[in-house]
PDB file of C-alpha atoms in Angstrom:
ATOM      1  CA  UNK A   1      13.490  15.632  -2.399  1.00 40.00           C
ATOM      2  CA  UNK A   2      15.887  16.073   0.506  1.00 38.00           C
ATOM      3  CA  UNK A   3      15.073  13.393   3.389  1.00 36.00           C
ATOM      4  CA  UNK A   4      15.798  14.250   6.942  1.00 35.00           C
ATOM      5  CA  UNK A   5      16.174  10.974   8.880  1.00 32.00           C
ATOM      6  CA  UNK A   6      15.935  10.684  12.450  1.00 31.00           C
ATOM      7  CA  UNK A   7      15.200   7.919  15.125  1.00 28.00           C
ATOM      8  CA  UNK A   8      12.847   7.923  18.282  1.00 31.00           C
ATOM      9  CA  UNK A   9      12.928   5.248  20.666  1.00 29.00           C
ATOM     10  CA  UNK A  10       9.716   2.875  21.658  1.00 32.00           C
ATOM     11  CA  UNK A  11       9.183   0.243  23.583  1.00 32.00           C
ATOM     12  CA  UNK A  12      11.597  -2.416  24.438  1.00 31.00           C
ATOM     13  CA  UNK A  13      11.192  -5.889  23.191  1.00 31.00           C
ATOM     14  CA  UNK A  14      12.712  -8.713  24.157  1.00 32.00           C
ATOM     15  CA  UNK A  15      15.684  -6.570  25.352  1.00 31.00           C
ATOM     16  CA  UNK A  16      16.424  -4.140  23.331  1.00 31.00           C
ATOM     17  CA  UNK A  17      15.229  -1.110  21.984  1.00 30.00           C
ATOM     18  CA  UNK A  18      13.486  -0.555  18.884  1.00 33.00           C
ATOM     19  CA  UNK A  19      14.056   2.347  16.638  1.00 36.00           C
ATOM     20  CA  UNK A  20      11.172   3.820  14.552  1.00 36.00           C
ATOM     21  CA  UNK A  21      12.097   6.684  12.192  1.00 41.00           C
ATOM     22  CA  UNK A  22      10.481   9.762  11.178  1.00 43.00           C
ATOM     23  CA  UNK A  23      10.928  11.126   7.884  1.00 41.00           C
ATOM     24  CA  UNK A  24       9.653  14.312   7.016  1.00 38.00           C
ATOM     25  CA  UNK A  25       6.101  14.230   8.318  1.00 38.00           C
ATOM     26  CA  UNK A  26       5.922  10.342   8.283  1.00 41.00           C
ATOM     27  CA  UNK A  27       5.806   8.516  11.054  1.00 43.00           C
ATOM     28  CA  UNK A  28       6.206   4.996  10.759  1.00 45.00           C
ATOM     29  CA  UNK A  29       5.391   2.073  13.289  1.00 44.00           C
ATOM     30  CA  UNK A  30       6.812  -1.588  13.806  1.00 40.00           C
ATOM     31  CA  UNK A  31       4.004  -2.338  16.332  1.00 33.00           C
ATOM     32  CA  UNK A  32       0.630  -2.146  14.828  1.00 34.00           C
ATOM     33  CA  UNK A  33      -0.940  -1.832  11.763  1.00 33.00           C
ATOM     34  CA  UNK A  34      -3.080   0.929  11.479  1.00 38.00           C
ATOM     35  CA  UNK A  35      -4.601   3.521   8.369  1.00 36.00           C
ATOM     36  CA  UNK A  36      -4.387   6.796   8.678  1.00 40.00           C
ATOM     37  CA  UNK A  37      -6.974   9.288   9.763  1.00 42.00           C
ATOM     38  CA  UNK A  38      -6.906  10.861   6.571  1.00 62.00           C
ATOM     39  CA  UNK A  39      -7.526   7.674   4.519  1.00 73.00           C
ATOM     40  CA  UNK A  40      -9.193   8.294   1.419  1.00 74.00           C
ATOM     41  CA  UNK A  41     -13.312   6.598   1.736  1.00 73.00           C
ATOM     42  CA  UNK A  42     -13.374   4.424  -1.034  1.00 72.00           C
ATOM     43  CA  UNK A  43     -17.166   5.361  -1.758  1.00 71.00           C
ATOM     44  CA  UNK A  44     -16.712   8.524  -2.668  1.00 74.00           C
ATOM     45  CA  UNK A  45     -14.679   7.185  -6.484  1.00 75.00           C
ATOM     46  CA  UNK A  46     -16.897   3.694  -6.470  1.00 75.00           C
ATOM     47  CA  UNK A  47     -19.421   3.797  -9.367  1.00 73.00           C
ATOM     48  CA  UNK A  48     -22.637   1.460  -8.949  1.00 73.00           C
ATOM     49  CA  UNK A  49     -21.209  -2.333  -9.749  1.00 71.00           C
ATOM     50  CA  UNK A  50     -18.614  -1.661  -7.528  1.00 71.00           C
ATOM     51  CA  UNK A  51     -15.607  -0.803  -9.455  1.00 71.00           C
ATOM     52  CA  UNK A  52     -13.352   1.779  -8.173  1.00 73.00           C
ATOM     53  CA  UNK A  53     -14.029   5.176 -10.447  1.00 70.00           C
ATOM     54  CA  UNK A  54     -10.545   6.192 -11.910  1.00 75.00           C
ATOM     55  CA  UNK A  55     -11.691   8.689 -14.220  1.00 73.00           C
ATOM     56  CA  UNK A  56     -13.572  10.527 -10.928  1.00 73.00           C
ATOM     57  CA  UNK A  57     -10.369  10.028  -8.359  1.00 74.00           C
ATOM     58  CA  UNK A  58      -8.428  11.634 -11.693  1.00 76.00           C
ATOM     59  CA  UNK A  59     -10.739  14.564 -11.717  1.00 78.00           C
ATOM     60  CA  UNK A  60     -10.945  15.046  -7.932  1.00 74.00           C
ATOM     61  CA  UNK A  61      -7.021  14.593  -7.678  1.00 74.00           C
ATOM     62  CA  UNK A  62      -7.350  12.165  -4.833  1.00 75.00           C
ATOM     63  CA  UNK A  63      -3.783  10.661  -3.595  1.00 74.00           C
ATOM     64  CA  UNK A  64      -3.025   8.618  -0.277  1.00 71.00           C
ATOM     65  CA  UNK A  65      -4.303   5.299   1.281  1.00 76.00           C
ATOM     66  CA  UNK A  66      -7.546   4.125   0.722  1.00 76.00           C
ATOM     67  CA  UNK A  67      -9.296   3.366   4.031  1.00 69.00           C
ATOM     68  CA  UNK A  68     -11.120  -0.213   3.414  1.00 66.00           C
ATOM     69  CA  UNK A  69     -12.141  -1.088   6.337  1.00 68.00           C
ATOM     70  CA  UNK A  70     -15.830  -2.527   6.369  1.00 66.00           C
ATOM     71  CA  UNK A  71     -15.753  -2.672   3.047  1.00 66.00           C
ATOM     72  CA  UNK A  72     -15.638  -6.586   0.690  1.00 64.00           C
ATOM     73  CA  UNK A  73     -13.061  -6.627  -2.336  1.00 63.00           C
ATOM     74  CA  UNK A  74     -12.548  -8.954  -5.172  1.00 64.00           C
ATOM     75  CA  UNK A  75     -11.130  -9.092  -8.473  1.00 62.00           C
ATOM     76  CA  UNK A  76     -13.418  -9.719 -11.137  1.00 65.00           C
ATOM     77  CA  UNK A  77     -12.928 -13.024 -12.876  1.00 62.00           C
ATOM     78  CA  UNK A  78     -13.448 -11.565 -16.638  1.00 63.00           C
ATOM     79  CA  UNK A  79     -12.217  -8.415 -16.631  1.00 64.00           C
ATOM     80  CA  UNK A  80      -9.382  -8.450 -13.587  1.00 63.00           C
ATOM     81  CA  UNK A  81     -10.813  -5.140 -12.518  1.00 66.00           C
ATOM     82  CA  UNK A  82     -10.682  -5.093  -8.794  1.00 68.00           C
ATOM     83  CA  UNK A  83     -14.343  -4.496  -7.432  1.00 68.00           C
ATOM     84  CA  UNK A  84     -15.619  -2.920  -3.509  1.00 70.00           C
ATOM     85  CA  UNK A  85     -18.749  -2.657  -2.099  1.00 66.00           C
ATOM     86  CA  UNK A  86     -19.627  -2.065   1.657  1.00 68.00           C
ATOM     87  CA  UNK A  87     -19.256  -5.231   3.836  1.00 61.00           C
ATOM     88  CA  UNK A  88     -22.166  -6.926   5.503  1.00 56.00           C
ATOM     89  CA  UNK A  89     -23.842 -10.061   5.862  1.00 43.00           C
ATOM     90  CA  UNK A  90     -22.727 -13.592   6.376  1.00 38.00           C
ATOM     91  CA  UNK A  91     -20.992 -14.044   2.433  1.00 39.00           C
ATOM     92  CA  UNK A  92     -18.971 -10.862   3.105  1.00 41.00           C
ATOM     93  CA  UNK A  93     -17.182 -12.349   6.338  1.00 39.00           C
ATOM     94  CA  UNK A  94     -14.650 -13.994   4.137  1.00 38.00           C
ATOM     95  CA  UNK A  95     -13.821 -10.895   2.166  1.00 40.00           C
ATOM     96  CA  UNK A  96     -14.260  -8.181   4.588  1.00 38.00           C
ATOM     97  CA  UNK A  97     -11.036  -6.294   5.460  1.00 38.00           C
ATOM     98  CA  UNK A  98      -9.456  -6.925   8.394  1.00 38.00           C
ATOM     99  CA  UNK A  99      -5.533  -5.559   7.663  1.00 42.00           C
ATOM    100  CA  UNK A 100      -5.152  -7.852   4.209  1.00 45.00           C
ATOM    101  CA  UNK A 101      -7.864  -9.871   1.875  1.00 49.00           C
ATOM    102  CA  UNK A 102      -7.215 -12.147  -1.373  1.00 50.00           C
ATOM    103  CA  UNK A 103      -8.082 -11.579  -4.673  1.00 52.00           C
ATOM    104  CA  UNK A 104      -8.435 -13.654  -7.275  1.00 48.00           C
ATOM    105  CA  UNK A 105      -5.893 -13.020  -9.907  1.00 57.00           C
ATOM    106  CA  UNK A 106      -3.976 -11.910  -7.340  1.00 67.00           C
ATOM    107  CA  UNK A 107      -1.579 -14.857  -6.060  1.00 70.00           C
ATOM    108  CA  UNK A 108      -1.656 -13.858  -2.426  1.00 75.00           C
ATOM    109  CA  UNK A 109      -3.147 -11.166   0.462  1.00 76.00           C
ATOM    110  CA  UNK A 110      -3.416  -7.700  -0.576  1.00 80.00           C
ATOM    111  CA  UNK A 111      -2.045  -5.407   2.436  1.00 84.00           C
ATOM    112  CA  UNK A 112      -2.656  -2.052   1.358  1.00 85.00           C
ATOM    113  CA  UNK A 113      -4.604  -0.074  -1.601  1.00 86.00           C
ATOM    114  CA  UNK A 114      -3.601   3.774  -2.512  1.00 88.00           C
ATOM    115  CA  UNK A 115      -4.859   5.988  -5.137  1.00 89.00           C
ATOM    116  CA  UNK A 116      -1.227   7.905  -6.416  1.00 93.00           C
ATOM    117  CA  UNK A 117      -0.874   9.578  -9.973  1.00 91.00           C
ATOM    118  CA  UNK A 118      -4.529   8.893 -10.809  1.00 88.00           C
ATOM    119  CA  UNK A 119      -3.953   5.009 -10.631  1.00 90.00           C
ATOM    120  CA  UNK A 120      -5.094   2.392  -7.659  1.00 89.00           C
ATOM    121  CA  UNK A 121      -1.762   0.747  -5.829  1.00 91.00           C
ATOM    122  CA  UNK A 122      -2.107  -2.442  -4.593  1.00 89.00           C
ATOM    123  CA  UNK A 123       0.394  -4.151  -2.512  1.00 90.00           C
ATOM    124  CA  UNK A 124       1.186  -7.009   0.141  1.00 89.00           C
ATOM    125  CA  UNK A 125       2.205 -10.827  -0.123  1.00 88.00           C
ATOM    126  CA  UNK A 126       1.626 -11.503  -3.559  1.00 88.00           C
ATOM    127  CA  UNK A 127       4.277 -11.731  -6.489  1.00 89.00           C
ATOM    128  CA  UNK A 128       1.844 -11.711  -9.524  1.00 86.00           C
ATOM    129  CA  UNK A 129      -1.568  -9.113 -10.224  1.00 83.00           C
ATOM    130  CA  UNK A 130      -3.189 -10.825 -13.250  1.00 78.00           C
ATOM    131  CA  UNK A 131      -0.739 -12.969 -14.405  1.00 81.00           C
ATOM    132  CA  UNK A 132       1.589 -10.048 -14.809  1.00 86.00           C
ATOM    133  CA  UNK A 133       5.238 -10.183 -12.564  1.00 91.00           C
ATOM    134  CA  UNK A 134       5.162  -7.536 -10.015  1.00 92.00           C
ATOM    135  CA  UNK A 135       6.691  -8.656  -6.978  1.00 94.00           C
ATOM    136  CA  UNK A 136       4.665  -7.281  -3.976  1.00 94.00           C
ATOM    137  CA  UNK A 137       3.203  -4.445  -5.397  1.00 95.00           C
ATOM    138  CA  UNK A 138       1.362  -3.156  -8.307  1.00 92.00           C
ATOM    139  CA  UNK A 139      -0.328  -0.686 -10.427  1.00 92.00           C
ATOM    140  CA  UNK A 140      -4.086  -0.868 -11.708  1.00 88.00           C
ATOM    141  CA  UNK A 141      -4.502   1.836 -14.607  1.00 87.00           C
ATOM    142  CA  UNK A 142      -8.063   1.428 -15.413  1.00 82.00           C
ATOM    143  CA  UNK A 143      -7.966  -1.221 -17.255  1.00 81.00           C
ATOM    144  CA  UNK A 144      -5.079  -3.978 -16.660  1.00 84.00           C
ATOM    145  CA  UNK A 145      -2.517  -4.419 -14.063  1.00 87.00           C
ATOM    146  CA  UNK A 146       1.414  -2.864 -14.319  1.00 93.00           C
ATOM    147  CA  UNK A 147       4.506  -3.642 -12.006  1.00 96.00           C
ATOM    148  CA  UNK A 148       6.508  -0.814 -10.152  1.00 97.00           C
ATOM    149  CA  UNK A 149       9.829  -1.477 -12.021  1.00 96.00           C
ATOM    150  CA  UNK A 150      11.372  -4.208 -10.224  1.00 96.00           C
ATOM    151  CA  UNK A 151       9.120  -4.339  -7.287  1.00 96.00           C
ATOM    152  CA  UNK A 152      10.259  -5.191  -3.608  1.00 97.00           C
ATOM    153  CA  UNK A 153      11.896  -8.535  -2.295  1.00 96.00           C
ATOM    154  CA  UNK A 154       9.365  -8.825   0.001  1.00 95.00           C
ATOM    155  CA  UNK A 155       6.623  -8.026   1.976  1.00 94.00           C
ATOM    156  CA  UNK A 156       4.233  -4.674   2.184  1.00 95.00           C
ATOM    157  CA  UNK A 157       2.518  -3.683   4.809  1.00 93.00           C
ATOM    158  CA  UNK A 158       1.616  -0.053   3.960  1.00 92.00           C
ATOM    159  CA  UNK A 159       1.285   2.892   1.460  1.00 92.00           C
ATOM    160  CA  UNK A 160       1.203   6.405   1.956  1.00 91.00           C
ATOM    161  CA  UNK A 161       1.679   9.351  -0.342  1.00 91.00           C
ATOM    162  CA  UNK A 162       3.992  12.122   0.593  1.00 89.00           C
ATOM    163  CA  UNK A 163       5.546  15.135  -1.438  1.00 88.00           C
ATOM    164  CA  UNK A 164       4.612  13.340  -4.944  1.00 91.00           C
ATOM    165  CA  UNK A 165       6.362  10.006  -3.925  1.00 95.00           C
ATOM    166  CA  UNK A 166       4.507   6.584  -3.104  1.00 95.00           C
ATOM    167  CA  UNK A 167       5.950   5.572   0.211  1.00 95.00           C
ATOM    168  CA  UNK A 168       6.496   1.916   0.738  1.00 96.00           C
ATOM    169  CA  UNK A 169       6.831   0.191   4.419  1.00 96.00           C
ATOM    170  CA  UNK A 170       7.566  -3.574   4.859  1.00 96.00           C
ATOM    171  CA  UNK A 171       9.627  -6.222   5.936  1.00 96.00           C
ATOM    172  CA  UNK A 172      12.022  -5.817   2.013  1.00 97.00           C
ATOM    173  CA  UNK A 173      15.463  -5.599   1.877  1.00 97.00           C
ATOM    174  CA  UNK A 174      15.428  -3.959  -1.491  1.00 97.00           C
ATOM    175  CA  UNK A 175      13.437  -1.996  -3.861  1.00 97.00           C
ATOM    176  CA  UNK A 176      13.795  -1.849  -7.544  1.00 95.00           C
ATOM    177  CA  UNK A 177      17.160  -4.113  -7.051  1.00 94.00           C
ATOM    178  CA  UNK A 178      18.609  -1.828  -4.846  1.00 95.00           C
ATOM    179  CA  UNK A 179      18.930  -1.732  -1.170  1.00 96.00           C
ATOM    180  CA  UNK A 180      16.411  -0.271   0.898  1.00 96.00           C
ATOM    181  CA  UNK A 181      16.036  -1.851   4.637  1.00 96.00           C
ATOM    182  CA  UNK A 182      11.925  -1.961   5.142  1.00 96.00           C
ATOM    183  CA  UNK A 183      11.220   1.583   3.541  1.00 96.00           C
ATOM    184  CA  UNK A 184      11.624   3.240   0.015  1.00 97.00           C
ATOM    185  CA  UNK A 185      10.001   5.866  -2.549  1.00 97.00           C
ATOM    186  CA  UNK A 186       8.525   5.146  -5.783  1.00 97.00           C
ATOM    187  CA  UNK A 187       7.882   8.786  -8.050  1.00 97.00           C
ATOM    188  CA  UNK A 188       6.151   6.901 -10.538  1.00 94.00           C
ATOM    189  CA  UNK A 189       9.230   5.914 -12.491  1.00 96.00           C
ATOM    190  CA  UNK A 190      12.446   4.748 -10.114  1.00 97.00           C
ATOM    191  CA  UNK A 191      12.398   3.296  -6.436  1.00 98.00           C
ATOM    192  CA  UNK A 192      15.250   5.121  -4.197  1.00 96.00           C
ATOM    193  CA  UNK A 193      15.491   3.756  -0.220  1.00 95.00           C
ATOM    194  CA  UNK A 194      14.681   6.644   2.053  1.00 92.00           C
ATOM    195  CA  UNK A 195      18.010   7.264   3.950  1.00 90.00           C
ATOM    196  CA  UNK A 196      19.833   4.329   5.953  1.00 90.00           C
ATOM    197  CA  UNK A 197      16.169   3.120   6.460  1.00 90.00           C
ATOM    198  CA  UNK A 198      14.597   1.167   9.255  1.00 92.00           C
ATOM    199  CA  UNK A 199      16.247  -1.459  11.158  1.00 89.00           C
ATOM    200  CA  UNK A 200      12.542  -3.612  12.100  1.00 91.00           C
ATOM    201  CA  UNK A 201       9.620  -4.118   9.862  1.00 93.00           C
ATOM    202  CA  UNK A 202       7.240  -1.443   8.977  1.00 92.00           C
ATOM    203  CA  UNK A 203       3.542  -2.061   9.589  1.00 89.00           C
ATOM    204  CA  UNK A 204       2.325   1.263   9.094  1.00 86.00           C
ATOM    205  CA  UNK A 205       2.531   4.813   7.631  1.00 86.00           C
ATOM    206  CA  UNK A 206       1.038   8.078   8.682  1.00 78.00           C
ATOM    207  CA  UNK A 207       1.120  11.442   7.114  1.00 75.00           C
ATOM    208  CA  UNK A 208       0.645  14.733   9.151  1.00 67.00           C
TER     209      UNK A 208
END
């Protein structure tokens, strides 16, 4: 896919000017975190214990960021299977989204969930997804968690699918080994950085 990269300016902080690139229809922001409009509703793939419906997103052909919030997660403790249901109460406060949650079996916060290729993305602060190595991000397939080649260096703060990519924003210097400043593609076999990428941490993606 050819990428055409070009920079807006923002707001100034601290003195100078920060730079937020488009790509393509994506417009990604250093200043807030925020889903997209178009986030998928988690209900509609969840079957009735909770656990996200692979074989229905499949069939549907649902791809892009999963919109969680108001909704608990967890991991369950026998299976690893990451499990949702619809926040509320006092013993969902813990849990409930609110821009990253923990999982068990997951070493630290999850940022970001996104159905791509039939399988559920999960990324953020954490370097291992049921004891695997994934290094900030990771694949669920249905049944047990994968890494994205070599991962990222650092942190995720978004997902978004565009033009059969997974599109990765974050505060990383490089993806899959290679360099990629805060922003890179993943077609579900290589990572490549997406031009001379962004010069301030990405905290979210949108896709119009």
């Amino acid at each position: 896919m050819k990428t055409n990269l070009r920079f807006q300016r923002t707001r100034r902080e601290e003195g100078r000017a920060l730079l937020v690139p488009r790509i393509l229809g994506i417009s990604l922001c250093a200043l807030a975190l925020a889903l997209p409009a178009a986030a998928l509703d988690p209900a509609a793939f969840l079957a009735a214990d909770g656990r996200l419906d692979l074989d229905a997103a499949r069939a549907s052909g649902a791809s892009g960021t999963v919109a969680l919030d108001g909704w608990a997660a967890r991991i369950d403790p026998l299976s690893g299977e990451p499990l949702l249901r619809a926040a509320g109460g006092a013993r969902d406060e813990e849990s409930r989204w609110s821009g990253e949650f923990g999982w068990p079996g997951v070493n630290e916060a999850v940022q970001a969930l996104a159905l791509y290729q039939g399988d559920l993305i999960a990324a953020g602060a954490f370097h291992t997804a049921g004891d695997i190595l994934v290094r900030y991000i990771a694949r669920w397939d249905g049944s047990r968690w994968h890494p994205l080649g070599a991962g990222l260096n650092s942190l995720v703060y978004a997902l978004a699918v565009y033009d059969g990519e997974l599109i990765v924003g974050g505060a990383f210097s490089q993806a899959g080994g290679s360099a990629a400043a805060n922003i890179a593609a993943w077609n579900g076999t290589s990572w490549r950085p997406l031009g001379s990428g962004a010069g301030d941490r990405i905290l979210s993606l949108h896709v119009h």
